[in-house]
mmCIF file of C-alpha atoms in Angstrom:
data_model
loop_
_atom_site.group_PDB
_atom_site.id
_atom_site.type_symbol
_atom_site.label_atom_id
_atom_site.label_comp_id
_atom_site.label_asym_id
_atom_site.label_seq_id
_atom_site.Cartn_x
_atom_site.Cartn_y
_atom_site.Cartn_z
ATOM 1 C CA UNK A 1 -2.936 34.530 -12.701
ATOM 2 C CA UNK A 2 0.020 32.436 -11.723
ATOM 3 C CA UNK A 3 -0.186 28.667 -10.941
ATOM 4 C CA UNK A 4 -0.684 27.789 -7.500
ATOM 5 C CA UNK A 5 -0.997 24.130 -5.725
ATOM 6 C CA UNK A 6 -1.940 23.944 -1.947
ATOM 7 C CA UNK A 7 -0.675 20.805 0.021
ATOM 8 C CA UNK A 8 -0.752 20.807 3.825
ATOM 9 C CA UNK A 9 2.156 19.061 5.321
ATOM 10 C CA UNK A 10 3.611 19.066 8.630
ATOM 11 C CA UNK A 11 6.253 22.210 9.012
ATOM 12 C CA UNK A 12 8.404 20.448 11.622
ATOM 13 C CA UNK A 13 8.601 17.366 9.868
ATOM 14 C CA UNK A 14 9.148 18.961 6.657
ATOM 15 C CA UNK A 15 11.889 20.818 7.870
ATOM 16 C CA UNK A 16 13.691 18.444 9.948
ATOM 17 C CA UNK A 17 13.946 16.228 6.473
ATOM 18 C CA UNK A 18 14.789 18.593 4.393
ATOM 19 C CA UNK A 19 17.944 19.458 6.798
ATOM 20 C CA UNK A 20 18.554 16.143 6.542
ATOM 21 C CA UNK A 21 18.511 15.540 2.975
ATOM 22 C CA UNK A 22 20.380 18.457 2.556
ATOM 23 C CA UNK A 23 23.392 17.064 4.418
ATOM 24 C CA UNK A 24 22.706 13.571 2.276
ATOM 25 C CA UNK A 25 23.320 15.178 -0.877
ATOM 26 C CA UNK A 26 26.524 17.039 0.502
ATOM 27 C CA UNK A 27 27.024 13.460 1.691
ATOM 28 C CA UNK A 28 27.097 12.023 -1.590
ATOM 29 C CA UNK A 29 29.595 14.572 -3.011
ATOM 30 C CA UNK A 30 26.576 16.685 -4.055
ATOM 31 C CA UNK A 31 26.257 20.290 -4.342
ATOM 32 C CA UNK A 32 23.158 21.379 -2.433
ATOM 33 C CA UNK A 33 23.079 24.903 -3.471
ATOM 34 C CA UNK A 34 23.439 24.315 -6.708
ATOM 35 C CA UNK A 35 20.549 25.644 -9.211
ATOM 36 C CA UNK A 36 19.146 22.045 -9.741
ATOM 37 C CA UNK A 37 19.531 20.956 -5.873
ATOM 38 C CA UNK A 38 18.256 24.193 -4.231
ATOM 39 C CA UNK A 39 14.811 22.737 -3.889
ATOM 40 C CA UNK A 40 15.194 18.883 -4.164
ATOM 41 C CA UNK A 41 15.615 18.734 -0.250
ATOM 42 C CA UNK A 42 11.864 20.561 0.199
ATOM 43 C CA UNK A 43 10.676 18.229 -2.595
ATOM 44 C CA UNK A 44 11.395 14.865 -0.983
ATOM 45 C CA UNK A 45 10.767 16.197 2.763
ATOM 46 C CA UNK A 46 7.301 16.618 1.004
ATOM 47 C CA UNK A 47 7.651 13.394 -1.027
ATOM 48 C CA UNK A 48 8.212 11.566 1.756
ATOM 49 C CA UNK A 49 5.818 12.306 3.984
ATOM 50 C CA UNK A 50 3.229 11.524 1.465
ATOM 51 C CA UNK A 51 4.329 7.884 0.848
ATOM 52 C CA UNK A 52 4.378 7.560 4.589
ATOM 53 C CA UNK A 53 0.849 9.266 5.201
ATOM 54 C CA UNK A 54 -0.683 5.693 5.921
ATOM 55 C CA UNK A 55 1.226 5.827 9.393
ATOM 56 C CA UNK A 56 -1.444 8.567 10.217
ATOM 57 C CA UNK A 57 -4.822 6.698 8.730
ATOM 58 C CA UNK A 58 -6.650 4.188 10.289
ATOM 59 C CA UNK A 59 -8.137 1.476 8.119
ATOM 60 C CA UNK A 60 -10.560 0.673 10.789
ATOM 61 C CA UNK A 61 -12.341 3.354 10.065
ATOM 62 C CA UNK A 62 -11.937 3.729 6.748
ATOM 63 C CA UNK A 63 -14.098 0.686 6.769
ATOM 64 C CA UNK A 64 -16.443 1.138 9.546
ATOM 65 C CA UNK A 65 -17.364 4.701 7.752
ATOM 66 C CA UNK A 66 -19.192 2.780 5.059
ATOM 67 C CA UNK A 67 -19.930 -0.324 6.691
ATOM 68 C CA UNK A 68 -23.419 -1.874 5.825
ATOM 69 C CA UNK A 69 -25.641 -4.877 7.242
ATOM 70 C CA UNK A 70 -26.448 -7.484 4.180
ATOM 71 C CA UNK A 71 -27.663 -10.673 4.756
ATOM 72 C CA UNK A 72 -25.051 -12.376 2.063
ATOM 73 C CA UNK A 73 -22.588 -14.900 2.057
ATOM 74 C CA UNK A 74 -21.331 -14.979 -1.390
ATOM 75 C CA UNK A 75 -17.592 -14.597 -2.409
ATOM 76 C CA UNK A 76 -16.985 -10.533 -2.420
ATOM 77 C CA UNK A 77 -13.683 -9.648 -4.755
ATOM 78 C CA UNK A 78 -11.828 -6.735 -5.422
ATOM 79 C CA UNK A 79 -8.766 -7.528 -7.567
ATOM 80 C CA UNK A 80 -5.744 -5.518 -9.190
ATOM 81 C CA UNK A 81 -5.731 -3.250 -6.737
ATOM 82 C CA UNK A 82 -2.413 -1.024 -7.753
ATOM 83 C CA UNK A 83 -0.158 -0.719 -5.103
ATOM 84 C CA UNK A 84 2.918 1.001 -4.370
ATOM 85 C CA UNK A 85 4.982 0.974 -1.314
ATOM 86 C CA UNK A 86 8.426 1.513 0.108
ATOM 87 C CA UNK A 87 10.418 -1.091 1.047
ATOM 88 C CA UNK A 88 11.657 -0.382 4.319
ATOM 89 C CA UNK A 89 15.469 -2.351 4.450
ATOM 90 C CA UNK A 90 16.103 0.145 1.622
ATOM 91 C CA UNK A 91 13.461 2.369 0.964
ATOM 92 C CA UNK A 92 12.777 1.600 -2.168
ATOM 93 C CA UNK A 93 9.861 1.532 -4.044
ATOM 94 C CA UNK A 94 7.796 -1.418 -4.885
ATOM 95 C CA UNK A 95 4.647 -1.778 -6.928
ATOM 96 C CA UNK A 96 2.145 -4.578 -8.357
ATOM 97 C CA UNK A 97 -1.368 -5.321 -7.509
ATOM 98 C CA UNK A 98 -3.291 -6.850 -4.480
ATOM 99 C CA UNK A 99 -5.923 -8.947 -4.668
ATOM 100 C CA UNK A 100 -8.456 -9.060 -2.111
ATOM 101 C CA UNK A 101 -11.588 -11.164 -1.150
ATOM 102 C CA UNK A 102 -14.037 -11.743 2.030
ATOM 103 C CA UNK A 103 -17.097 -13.823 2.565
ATOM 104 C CA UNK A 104 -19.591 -11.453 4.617
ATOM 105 C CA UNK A 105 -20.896 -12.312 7.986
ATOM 106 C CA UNK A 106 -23.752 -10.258 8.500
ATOM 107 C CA UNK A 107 -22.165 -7.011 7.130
ATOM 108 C CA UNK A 108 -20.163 -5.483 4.010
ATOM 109 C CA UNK A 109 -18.108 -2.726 3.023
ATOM 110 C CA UNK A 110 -17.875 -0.041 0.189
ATOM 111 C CA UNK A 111 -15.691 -1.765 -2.888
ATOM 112 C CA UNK A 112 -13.257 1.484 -2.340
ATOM 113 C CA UNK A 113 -12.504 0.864 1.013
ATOM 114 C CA UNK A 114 -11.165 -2.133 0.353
ATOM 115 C CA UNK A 115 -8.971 -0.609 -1.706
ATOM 116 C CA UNK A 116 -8.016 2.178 0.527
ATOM 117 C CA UNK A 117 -7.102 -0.091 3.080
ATOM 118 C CA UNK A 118 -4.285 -1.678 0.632
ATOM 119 C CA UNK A 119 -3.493 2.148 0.581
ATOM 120 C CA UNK A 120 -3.158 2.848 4.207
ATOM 121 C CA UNK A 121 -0.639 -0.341 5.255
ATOM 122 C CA UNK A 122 1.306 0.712 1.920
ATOM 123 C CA UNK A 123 1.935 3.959 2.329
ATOM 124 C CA UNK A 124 4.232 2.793 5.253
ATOM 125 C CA UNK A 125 7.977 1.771 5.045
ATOM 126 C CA UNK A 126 7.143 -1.987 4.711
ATOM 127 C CA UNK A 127 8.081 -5.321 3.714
ATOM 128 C CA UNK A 128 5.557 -7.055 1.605
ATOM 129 C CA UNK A 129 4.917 -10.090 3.743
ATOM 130 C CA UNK A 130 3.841 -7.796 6.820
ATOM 131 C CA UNK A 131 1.233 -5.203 4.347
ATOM 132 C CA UNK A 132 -0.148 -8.804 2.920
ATOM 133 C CA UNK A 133 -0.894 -9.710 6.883
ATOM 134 C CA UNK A 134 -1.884 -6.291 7.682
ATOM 135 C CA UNK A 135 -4.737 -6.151 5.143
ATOM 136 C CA UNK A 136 -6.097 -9.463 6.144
ATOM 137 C CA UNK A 137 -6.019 -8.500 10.064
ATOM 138 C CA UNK A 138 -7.750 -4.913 9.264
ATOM 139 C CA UNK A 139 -10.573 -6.458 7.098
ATOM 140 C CA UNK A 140 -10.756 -9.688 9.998
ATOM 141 C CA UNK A 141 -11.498 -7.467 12.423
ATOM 142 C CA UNK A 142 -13.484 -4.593 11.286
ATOM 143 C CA UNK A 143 -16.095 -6.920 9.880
ATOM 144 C CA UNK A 144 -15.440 -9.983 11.859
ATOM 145 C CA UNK A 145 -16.609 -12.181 8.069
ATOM 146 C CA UNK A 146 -16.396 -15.753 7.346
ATOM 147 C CA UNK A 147 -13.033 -15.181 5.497
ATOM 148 C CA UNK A 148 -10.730 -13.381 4.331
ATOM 149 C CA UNK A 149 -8.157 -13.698 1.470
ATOM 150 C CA UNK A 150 -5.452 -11.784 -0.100
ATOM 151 C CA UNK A 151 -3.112 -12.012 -2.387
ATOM 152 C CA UNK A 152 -0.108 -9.653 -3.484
ATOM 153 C CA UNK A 153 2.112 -9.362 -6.428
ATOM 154 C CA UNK A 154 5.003 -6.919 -6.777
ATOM 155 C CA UNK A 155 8.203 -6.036 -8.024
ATOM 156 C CA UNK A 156 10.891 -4.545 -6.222
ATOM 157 C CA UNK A 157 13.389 -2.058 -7.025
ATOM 158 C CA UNK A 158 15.719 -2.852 -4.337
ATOM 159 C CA UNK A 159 16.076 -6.494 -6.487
ATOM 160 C CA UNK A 160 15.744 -4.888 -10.009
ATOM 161 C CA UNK A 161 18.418 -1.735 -9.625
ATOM 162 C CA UNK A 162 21.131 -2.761 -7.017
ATOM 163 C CA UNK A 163 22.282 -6.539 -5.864
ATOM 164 C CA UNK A 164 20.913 -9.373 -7.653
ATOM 165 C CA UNK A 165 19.492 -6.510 -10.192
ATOM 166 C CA UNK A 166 16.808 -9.069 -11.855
ATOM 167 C CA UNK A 167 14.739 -6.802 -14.084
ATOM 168 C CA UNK A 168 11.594 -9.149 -14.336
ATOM 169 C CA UNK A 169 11.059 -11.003 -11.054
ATOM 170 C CA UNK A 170 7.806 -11.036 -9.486
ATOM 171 C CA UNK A 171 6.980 -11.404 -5.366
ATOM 172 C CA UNK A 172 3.754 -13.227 -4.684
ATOM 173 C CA UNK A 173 2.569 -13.131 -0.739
ATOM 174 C CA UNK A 174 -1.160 -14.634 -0.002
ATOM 175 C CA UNK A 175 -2.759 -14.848 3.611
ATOM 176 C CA UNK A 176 -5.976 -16.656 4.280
ATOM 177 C CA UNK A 177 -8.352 -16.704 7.192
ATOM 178 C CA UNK A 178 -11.393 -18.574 8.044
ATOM 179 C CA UNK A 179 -13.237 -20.124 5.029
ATOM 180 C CA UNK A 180 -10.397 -19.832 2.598
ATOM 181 C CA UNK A 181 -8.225 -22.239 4.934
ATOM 182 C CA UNK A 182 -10.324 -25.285 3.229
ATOM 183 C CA UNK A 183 -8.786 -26.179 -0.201
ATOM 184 C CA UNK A 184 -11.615 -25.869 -2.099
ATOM 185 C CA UNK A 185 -12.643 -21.610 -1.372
ATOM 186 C CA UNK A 186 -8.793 -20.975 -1.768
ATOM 187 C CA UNK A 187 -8.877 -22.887 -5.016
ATOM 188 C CA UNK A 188 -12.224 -20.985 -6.344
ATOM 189 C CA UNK A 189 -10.422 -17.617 -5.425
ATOM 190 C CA UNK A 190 -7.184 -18.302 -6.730
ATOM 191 C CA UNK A 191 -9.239 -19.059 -10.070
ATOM 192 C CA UNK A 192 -11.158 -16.012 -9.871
ATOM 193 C CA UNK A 193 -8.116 -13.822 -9.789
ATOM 194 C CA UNK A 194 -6.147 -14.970 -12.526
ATOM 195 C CA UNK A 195 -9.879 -15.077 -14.743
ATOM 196 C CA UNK A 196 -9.587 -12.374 -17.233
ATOM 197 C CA UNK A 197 -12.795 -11.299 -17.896
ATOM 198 C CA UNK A 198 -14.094 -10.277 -21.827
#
C-alpha cells in the first residue's frame, strides 16, 4: 500500500498562496516549473498556514477546558517551553524557550496548557516583545491569579542570516503582573529558572 498523510487545510487559502509564491519564485529569477519547484509553491502555502494556525486558536479556552478549583497559593512553573515563531518585519523564524509562572487564586490549569498557550500567540507573525505580553494577558485573565510571570529567550534569524548577521545573540523579554511586581517573587522566579535541576 502506498504512503499516504492527511492534513486538512483551507483550499482557498492554500491556493491563493501558492499563486503567490509561484510568481515569488519567478520573481526571484526562479524557474517555477522546473522539476524541483513544481511543488514548492503547494508546500509553503501549506507551510505557512501551519505556522500561522495560532491566528485561529483561542488560548482562553485552551485554558478554561482544563481549568480546576485548588485552594493553593504556591509558585506554579513551567519552564523551557520550546518555542518557535515568525518574526513578522521579515518573516523569519525565531526559536528559544519561554518560561512561565503564576501564583493561583482560587483555581489552576493543566501544566500543557500553559504550554499551548506559548503555542497559540507563536504561531502568529510576531515580534517577541508582543507574544511575551500576550502570554501574560491570556493567563491574567483566564484565571484572574495573584501573578503572573514570563520570561522569553530566543534567537532570531532575521539577526543571525542577513544585516548585523550575529550567529550567537540571544533576545530576553520578561513581563510581570501582580505578585511578581515586588522584588523579592521576581527574584525567587528568576532563580528558579536558571536552577538546573540533578
Amino acid at each position: 500500500m502506498a504512503y499516504s498523510r492527511t492534513e486538512h487545510y483551507d483550499e482557498q487559502a492554500t491556493s491563493s498562496l501558492m499563486k503567490s509564491y509561484h510568481e515569488v519564485l519567478a520573481a526571484l529569477g526562479e524557474d517555477p516549473d522546473r522539476e524541483g519547484l513544481l511543488k514548492t509553491p503547494e508546500r509553503v502555502a501549506k507551510a505557512m498556514q501551519y505556522l500561522t494556525q495560532g491566528y485561529h486558536l483561542d488560548a482562553n479556552a485552551i485554558i478554561n477546558s482544563a481549568k480546576f478549583h485548588e485552594d493553593v497559593s504556591e509558585m506554579i512553573i513551567v519552564k523551557d517551553i520550546e518555542l518557535f515563531s515568525m518574526c513578522e518585519h521579515h518573516m523569519l523564524p525565531f526559536f528559544g524557550k519561554a518560561h512561565i509562572a503564576y501564583i493561583p487564586n482560587g483555581w489552576i490549569t493543566g501544566l500543557s496548557k500553559i504550554a499551548r498557550v506559548v503555542d497559540v500567540f507563536s504561531r502568529r507573525l510576531q515580534v517577541q516583545e508582543r507574544l511575551t505580553t500576550q502570554i501574560l494577558g491570556a493567563i491574567k485573565e483566564s484565571l484572574n491569579p495573584l501573578g503572573v510571570a514570563v520570561v522569553i529567550e530566543a534567537k532570531h534569524l532575521c539577526m543571525m542570516m542577513r544585516g548585523v548577521q550575529k550567529q550567537n545573540s540571544v533576545t530576553t523579554t520578561s513581563a510581570f503582573d501582580g505578585e511578581f511586581l515586588k522584588n523579592a517573587t521576581r527574584s525567587e522566579f528568576l532563580k528558579l529558572i536558571s536552577a538546573k535541576l540533578d
